[in-house]
Coordinates of C-alpha atoms and ligand atoms in Angstrom, one line a residue:
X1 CA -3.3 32.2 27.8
X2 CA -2.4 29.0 26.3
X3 CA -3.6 26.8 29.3
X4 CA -7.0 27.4 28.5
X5 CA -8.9 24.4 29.5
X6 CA -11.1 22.9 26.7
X7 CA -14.7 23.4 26.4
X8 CA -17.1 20.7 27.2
X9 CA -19.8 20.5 25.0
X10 CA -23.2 18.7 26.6
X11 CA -25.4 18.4 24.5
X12 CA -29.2 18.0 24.7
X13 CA -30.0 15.2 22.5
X14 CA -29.3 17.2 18.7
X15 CA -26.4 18.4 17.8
X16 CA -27.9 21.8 17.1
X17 CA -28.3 22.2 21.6
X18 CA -24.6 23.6 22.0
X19 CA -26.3 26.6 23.5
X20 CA -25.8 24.1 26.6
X21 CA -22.1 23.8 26.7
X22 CA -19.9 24.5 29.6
X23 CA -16.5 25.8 29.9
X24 CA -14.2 25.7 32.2
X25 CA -11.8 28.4 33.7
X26 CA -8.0 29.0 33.1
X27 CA -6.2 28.8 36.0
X28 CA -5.3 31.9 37.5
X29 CA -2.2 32.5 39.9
X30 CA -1.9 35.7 41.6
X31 CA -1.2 34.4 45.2
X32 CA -4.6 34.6 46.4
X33 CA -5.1 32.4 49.2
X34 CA -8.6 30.9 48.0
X35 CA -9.6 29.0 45.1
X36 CA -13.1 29.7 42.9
X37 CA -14.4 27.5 40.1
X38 CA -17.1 27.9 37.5
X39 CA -18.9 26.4 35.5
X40 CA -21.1 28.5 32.7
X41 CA -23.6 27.0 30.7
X42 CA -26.6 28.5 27.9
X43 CA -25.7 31.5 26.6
X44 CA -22.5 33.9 25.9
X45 CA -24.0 36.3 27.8
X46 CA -23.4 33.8 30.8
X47 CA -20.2 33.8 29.7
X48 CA -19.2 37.0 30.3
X49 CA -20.7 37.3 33.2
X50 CA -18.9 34.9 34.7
X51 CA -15.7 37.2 34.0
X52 CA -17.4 39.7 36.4
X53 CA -18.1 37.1 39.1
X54 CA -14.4 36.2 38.6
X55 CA -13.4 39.8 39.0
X56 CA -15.3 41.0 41.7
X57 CA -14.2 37.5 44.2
X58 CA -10.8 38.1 42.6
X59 CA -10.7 41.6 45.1
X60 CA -11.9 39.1 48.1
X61 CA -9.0 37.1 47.7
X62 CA -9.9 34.4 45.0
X63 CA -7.7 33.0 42.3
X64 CA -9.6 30.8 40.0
X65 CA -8.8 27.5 39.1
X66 CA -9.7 25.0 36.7
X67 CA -9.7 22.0 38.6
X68 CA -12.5 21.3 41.0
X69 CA -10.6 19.6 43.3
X70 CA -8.8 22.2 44.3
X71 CA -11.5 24.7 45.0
X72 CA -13.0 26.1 47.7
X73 CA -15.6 27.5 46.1
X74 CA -17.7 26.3 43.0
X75 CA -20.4 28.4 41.1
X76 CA -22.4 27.2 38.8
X77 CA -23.7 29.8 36.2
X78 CA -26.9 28.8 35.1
X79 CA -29.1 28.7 31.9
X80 CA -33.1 28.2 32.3
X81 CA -34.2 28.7 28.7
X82 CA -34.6 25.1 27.9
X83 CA -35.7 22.3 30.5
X84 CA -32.9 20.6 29.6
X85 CA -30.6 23.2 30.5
X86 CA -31.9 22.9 34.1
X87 CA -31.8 19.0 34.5
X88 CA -28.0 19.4 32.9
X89 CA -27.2 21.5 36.5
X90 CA -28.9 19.2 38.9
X91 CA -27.4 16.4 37.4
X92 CA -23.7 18.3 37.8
X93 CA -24.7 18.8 41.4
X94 CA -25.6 15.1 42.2
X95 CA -21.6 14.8 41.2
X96 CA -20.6 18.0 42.9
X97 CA -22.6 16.1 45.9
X98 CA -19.6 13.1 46.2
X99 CA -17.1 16.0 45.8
X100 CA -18.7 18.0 48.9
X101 CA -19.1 14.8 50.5
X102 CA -15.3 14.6 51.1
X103 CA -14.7 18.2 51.7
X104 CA -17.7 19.5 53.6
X105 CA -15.9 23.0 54.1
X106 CA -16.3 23.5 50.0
X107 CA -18.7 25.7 49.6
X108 CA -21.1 25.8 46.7
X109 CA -23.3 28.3 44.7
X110 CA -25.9 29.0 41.9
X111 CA -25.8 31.7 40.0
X112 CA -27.7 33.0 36.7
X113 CA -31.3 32.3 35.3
X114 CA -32.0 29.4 37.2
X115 CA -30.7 30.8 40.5
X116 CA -33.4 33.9 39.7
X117 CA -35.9 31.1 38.4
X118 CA -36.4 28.9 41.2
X119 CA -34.6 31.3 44.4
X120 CA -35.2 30.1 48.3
X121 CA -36.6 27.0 46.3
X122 CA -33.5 26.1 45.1
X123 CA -31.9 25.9 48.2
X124 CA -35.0 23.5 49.4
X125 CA -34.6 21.5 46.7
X126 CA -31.1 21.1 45.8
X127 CA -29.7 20.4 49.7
X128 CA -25.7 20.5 48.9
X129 CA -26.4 25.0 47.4
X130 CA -25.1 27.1 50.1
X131 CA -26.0 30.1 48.0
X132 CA -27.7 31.7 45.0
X133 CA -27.3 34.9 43.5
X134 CA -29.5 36.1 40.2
X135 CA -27.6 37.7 37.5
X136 CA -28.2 41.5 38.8
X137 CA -26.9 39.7 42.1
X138 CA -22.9 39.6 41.7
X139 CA -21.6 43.0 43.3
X140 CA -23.3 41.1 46.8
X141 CA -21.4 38.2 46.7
X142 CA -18.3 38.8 48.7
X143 CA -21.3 39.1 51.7
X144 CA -23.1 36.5 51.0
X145 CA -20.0 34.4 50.4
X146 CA -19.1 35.7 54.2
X147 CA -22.5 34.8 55.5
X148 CA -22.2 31.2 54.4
X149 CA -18.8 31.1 55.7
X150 CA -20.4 32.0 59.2
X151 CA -22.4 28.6 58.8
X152 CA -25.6 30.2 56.5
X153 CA -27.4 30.0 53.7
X154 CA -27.1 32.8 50.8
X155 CA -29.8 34.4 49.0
X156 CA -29.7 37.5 46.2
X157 CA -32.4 37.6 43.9
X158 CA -33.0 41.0 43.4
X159 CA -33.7 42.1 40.0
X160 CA -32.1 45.6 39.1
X161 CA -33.0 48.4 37.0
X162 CA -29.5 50.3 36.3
X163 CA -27.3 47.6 36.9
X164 CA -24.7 47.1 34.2
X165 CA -21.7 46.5 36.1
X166 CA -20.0 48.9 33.7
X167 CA -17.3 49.9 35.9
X168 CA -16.2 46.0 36.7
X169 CA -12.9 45.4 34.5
X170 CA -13.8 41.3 33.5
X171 CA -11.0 39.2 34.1
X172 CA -10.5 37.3 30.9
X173 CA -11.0 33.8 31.8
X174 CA -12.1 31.8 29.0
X175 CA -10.1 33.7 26.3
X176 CA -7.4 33.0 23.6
X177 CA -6.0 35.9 23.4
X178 CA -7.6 37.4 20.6
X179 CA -11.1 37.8 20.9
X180 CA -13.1 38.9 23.7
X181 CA -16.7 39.4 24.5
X182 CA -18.4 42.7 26.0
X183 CA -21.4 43.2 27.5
X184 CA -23.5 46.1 26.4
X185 CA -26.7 45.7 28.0
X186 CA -28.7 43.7 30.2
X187 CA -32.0 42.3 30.4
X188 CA -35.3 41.9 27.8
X189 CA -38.4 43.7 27.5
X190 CA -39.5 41.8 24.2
X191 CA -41.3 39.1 26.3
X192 CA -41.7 36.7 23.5
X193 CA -44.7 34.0 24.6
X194 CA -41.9 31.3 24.7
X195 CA -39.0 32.8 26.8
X196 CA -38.4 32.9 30.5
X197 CA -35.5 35.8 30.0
X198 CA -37.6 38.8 31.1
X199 CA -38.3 36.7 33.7
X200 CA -34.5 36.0 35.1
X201 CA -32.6 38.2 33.6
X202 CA -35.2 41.1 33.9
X203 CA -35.8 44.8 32.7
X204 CA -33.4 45.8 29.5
X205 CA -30.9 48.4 30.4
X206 CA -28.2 49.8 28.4
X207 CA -24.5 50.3 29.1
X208 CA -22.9 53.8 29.6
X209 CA -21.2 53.5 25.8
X210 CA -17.9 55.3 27.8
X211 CA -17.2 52.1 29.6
X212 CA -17.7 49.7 26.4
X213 CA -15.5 51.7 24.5
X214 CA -12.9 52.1 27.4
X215 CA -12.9 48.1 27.7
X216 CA -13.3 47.7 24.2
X217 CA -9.6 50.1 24.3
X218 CA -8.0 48.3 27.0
X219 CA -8.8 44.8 24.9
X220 CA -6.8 46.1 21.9
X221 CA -4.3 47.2 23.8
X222 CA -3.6 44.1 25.4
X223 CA -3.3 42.4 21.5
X224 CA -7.2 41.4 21.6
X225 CA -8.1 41.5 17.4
X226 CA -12.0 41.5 18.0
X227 CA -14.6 42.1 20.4
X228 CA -18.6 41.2 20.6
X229 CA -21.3 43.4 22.0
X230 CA -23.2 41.3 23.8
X231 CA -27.0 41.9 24.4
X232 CA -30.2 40.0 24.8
X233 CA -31.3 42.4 22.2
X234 CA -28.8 44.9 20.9
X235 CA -30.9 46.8 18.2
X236 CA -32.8 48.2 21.0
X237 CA -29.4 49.8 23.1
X238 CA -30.0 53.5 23.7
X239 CA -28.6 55.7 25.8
X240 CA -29.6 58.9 26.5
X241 CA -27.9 62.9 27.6
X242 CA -30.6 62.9 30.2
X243 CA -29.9 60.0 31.4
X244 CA -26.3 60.2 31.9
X245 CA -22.9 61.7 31.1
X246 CA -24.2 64.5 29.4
X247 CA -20.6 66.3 29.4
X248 CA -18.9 63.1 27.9
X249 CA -21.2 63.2 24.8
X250 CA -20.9 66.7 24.2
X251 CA -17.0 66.2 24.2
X252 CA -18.0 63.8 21.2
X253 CA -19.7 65.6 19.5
X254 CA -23.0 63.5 20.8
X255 CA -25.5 65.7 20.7
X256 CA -29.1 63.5 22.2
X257 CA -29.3 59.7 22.2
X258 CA -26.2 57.0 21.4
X259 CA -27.9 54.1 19.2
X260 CA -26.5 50.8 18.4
X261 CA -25.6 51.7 15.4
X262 CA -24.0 54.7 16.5
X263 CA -22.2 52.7 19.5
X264 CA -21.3 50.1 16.7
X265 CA -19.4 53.3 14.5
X266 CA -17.4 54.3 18.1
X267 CA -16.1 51.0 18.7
X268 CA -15.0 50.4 15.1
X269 CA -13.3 53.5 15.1
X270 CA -10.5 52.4 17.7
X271 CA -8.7 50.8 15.3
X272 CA -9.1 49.4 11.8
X273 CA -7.5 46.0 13.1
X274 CA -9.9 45.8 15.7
X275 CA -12.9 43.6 14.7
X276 CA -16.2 44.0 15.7
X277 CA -19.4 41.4 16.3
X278 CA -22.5 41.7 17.8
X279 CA -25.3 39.2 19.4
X280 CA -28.1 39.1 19.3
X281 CA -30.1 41.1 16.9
X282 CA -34.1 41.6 16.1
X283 CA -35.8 40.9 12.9
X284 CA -38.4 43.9 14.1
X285 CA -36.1 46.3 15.6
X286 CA -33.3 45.5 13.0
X287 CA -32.5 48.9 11.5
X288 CA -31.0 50.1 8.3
X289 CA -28.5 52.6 10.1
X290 CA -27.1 49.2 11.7
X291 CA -26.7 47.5 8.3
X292 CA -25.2 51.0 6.7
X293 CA -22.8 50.8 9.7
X294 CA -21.5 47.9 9.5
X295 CA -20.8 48.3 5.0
X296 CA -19.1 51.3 6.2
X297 CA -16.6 50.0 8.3
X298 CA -14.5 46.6 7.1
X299 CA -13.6 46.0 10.8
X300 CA -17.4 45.7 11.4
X301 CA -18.3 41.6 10.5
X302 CA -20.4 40.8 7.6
X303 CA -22.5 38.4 9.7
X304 CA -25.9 38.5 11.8
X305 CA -27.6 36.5 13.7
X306 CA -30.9 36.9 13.1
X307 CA -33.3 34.5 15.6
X308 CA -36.3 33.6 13.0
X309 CA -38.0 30.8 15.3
X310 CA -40.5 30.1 12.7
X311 CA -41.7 30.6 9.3
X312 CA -45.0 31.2 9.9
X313 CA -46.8 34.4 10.4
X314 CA -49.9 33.1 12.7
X315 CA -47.2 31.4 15.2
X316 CA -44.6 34.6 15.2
X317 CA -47.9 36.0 15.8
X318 CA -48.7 33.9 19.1
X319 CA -44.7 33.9 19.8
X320 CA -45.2 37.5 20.6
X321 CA -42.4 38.7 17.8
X322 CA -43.4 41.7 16.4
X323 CA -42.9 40.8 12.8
X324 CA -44.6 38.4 10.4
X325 CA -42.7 35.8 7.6
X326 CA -42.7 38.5 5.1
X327 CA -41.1 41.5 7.1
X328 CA -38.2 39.0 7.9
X329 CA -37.6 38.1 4.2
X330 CA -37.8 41.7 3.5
X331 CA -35.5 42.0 6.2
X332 CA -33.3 39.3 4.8
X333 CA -33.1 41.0 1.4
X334 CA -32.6 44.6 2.5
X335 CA -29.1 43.2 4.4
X336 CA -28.3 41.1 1.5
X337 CA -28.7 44.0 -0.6
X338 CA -26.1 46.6 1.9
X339 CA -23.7 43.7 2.8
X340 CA -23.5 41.9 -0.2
X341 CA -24.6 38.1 -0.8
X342 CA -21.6 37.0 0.7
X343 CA -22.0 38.2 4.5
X344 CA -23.3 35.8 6.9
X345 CA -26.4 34.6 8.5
X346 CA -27.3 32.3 11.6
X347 CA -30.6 32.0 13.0
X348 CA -32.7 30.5 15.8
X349 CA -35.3 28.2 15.2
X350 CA -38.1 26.5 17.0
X351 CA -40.2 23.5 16.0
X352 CA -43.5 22.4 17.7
X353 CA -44.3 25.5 19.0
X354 CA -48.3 25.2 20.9
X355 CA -50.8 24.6 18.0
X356 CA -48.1 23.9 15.0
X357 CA -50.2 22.5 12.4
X358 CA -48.3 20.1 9.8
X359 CA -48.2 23.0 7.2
X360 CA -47.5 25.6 8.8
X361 CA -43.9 23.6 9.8
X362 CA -43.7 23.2 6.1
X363 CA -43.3 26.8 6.7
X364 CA -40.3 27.2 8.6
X365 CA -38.8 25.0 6.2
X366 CA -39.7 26.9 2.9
X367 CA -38.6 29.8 4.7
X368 CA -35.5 28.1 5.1
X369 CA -34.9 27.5 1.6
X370 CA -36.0 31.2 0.6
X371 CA -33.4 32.4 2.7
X372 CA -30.7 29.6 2.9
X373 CA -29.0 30.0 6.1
X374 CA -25.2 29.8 6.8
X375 CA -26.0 28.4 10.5
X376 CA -28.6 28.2 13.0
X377 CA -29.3 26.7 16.7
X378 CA -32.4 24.8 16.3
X379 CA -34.5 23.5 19.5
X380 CA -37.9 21.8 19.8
X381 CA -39.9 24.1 22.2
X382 CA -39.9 23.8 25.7
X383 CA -42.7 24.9 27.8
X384 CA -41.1 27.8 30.5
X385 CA -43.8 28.1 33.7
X386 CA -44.3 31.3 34.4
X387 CA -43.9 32.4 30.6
X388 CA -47.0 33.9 28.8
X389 CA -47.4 31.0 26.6
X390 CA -47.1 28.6 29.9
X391 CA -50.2 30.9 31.2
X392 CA -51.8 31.3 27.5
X393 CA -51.3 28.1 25.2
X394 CA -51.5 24.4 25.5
X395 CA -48.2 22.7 25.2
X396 CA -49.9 20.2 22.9
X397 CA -47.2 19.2 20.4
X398 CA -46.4 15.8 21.0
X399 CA -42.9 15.3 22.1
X400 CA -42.6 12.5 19.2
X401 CA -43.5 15.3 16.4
X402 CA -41.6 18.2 18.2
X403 CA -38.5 16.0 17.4
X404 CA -39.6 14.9 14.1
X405 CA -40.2 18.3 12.7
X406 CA -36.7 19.4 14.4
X407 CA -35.0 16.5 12.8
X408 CA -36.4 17.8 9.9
X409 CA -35.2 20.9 10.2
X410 CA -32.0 20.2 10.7
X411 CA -31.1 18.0 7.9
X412 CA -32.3 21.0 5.8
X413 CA -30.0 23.4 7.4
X414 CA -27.2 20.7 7.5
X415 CA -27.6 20.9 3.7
X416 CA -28.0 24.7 3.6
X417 CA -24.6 25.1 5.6
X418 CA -22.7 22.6 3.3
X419 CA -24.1 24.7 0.2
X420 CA -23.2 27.8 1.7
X421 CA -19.7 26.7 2.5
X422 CA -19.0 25.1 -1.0
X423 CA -19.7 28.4 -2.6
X424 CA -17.3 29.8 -0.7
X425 CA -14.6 27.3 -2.6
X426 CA -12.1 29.2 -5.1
X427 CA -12.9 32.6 -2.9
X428 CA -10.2 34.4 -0.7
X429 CA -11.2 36.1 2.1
X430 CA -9.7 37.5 5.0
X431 CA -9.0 35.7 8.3
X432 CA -8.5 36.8 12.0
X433 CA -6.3 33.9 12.5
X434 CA -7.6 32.3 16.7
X435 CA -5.4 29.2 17.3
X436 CA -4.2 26.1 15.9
X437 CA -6.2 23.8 15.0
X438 CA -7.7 21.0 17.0
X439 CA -6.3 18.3 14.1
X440 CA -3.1 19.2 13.5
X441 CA 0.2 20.9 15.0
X442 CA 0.8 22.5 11.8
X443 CA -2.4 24.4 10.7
X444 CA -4.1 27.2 12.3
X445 CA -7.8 28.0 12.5
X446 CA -9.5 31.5 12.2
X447 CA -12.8 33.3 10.9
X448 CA -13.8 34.9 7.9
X449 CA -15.8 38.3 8.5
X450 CA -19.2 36.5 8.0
X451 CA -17.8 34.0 10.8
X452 CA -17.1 31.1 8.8
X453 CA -14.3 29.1 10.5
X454 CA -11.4 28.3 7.9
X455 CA -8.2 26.1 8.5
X456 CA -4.8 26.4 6.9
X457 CA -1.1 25.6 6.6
X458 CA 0.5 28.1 9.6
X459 CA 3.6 28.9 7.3
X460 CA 5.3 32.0 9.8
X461 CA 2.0 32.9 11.3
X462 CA 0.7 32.9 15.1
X463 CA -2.5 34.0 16.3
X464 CA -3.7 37.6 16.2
X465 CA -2.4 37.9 12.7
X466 CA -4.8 38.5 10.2
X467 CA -4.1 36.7 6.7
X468 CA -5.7 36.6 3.3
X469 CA -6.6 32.7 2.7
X470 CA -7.7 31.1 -0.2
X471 CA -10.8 28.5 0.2
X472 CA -9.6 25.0 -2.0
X473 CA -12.5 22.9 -0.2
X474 CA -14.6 22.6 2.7
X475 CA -16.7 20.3 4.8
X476 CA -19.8 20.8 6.3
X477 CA -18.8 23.1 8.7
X478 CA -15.2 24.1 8.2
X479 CA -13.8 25.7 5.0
X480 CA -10.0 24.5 4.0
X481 CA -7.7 26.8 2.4
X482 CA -4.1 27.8 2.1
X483 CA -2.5 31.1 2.9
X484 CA -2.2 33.5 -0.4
X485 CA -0.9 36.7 1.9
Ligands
5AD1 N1 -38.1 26.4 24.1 C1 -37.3 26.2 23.0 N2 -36.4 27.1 22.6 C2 -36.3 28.3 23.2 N3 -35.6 29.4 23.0 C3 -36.0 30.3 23.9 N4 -36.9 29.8 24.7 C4 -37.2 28.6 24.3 C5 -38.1 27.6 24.7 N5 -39.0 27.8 25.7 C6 -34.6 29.5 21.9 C7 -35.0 30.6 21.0 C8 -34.0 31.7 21.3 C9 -32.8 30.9 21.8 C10 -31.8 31.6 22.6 O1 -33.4 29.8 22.5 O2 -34.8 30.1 19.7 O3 -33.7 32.5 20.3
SF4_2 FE1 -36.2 35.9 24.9 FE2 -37.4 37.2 22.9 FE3 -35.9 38.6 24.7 FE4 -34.7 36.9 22.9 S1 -35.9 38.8 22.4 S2 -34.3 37.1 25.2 S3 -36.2 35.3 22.8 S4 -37.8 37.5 25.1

């Protein structure tokens, strides 16, 4: 696992834009006789997805590798949330383009949001894609894969209503060993104004909570320390007797509907070494079972991410968010009050969303000091067509104030971070320890349950321990410490 390749980060103009980064693959050598490479960008979600592409061509004969060079086959998994994000992957396939050039036979693909986006169009547009497959699209790709190799074009779009792929064992691609991420659902049904998700990535569907827990099993098995549920919005998993699997739940004692919160309690309960995230939750479907969950269990992370976008009611309001300013401070305090005042926080935010007055960014930032965040991603809005603000609002936010409010916020949060991190000085806390640090040979880097990173002196430990470090200083976004335990 130590060959991973390092991640690319390409960024979107502010620093906060690493939503956009792209990672590479690990090399893989089973003796397969053909080579696939991927690139994933946008989201985690994309991420692990990309671990299913990678298992499903793995059965048709593909090894992956991590050089380009060497493939024979190159998918790009693609992010549409952002305009940006898009003109990132057509700029990658103007240098894929020289690469085909001198190996026609090399066949290339889209995959993802944008590939569900734009479909047949991308093919028109984009001349060197031999084939596109949306993100409910991946069991069909060993045919279409075949029909380009006859000398066609490949097109999947179809959108899916029970596909989960929750019997596809991910082949751990991108990992260190130690933490892993699992998919629990798929899809949206929130349709915020601003987001093309429920667009690409379609209706929200829940995974049978059997299969997490089997992979969440295997993972700590195989010496993975911690695992993430994945969803586009996990407060809203359910899964239902009716539905499916009525005997298994019975045989747990399950009597009607699995919750998050009650899927969050199962995986916990596989070991107590065996640490458990989540991504992404919703300020209005939040619950207080979740937040009584997770103090329950210490192998359930102190930390949210909580998406806020703005501070103002009247523009959550045309955002199509379900909650105004004051439910998300009340929110804020109601976790603060379960978890403690240590646990952590990240957030997304928007600035310049259609019809932003002056004060009412003044908002967002208040709201930021209110709540003091340990972390957010922070983006200047981009119109989406087809999204209900596209069809609804004027995007009327000059680009020049979009990026002067954004600059603004970020230079609060910047300061917010470094405050948060400086009150963790003098604490102990303990660390899932990942990998060695990027710096130095001699120091390790890991996370604190409310997912702060920490580095420290390695002394006799490797990754996948866990050790009790003491903070003695920090930076703006690392705390430094030294082992006490
Ligand atoms: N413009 C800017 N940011 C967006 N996001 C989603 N759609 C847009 C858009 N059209 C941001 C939101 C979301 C995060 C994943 O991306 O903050 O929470
Ligand atoms: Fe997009 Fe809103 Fe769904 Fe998040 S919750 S994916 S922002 S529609």
């Amino acid at each position: 696992m130590d060959n991973l390749i390092a991640d690319i980060a390409v960024f979107d103009g502010n620093e906060s834009e690493n939503h956009e980064a792209v990672k590479l693959l690990q090399d893989q050598n089973t003796g397969k006789s053909r080579k696939l490479y991927i690139e994933s960008y946008g989201c985690q979600m994309n991420y692990s997805d990309s671990e299913i592409v990678a298992s499903i061509l793995q059965k048709e004969g593909f090894d992956t590798t991590s050089d380009i060079h060497q493939a024979d086959l190159v998918f790009l998994n693609t992010c549409s949330i952002r305009d940006k994000a898009e003109q990132t992957v057509r700029q990658r396939l103007t240098v894929i383009n020289v690469l085909k050039k001198q190996k026609p036979e090399m066949m290339v693909g889209i995959l993802g949001c944008m590939a569900e986006r734009l479909k047949i169009k991308l093919l028109e547009e984009e001349k060197i894609v031999d084939l596109v497959a949306g993100p409910d699209a991946y069991r069909d790709l060993p045919r279409l894969v075949d029909q380009v190799e006859e000398g066609d074009k490949a097109v999947n779009t179809f959108l899916s209503r029970e596909e989960t792929y929750a019997d596809i064992t991910p082949v751990r691609l991108n990992s260190n060993g130690v933490t892993a991420l699992i998919s629990i659902m798929r899809g949206c049904d929130n349709m915020c104004s601003f987001c093309v998700v429920p667009f690409t990535r379609g209706r929200e569907r829940s995974r049978d909570p059997h299969s997490i827990l089997a992979e969440a099993k295997d993972l700590f098995d195989k010496g993975f320390r911690e695992v993430t549920l994945l969803g586009q919005n996990v407060d809203s998993y359910k899964w239902s007797a009716e539905e499916n699997n009525k005997l298994w739940m019975e045989k747990k004692g399950i009597s009607e509907v699995v919750s998050f919160a009650d899927l969050l309690e199962m995986v916990a309960g596989i070991h107590p070494d065996l640490r458990v995230r989540f991504s992404t939750s919703h300020p209005k479907d939040i619950t207080d079972e979740v937040l009584f969950a997770m103090a329950k269990h210490e192998n359930i992370c102190k930390n949210i991410h909580l998406p806020i976008q703005s501070g103002n009611t009247r523009i959550l309001e045309m955002m199509n968010r379900g909650y105004s300013r004051e439910w998300y401070l009340q929110r804020i305090n109601r976790m603060r009050e379960i978890l403690g005042p240590d646990s952590g926080l990240s957030t997304d935010i928007i600035s310049g969303f259609c019809s932003e007055t002056e004060e009412e960014h003044q908002d967002t930032l208040s709201l930021m000091d209110e709540v003091v965040f340990d972390f957010a991603y922070m983006f200047y809005y981009s119109e989406r067509p087809g999204t209900l603000a596209a069809k609804k609002y004027a995007d009327d936010i000059d680009l020049e104030v979009k990026k002067r409010r954004l600059d603004e916020i970020i230079v609060k949060q910047r300061m917010h971070s470094g405050l948060r991190n400086t009150q963790d000085v003098g604490k102990t806390f303990k660390v899932l320890i990942e990998g060695r640090s990027k710096k130095s040979e001699n120091e390790l880097f890991g996370r604190t349950s409310s997912n702060k990173v920490v580095i420290f002196p390695k002394e006799d430990k490797k990754k996948g321990d866990y050790v009790t470090v003491i903070v003695e200083s920090c930076t703006g976004g690392t705390l430094i410490g030294k082992i006490v335990k």
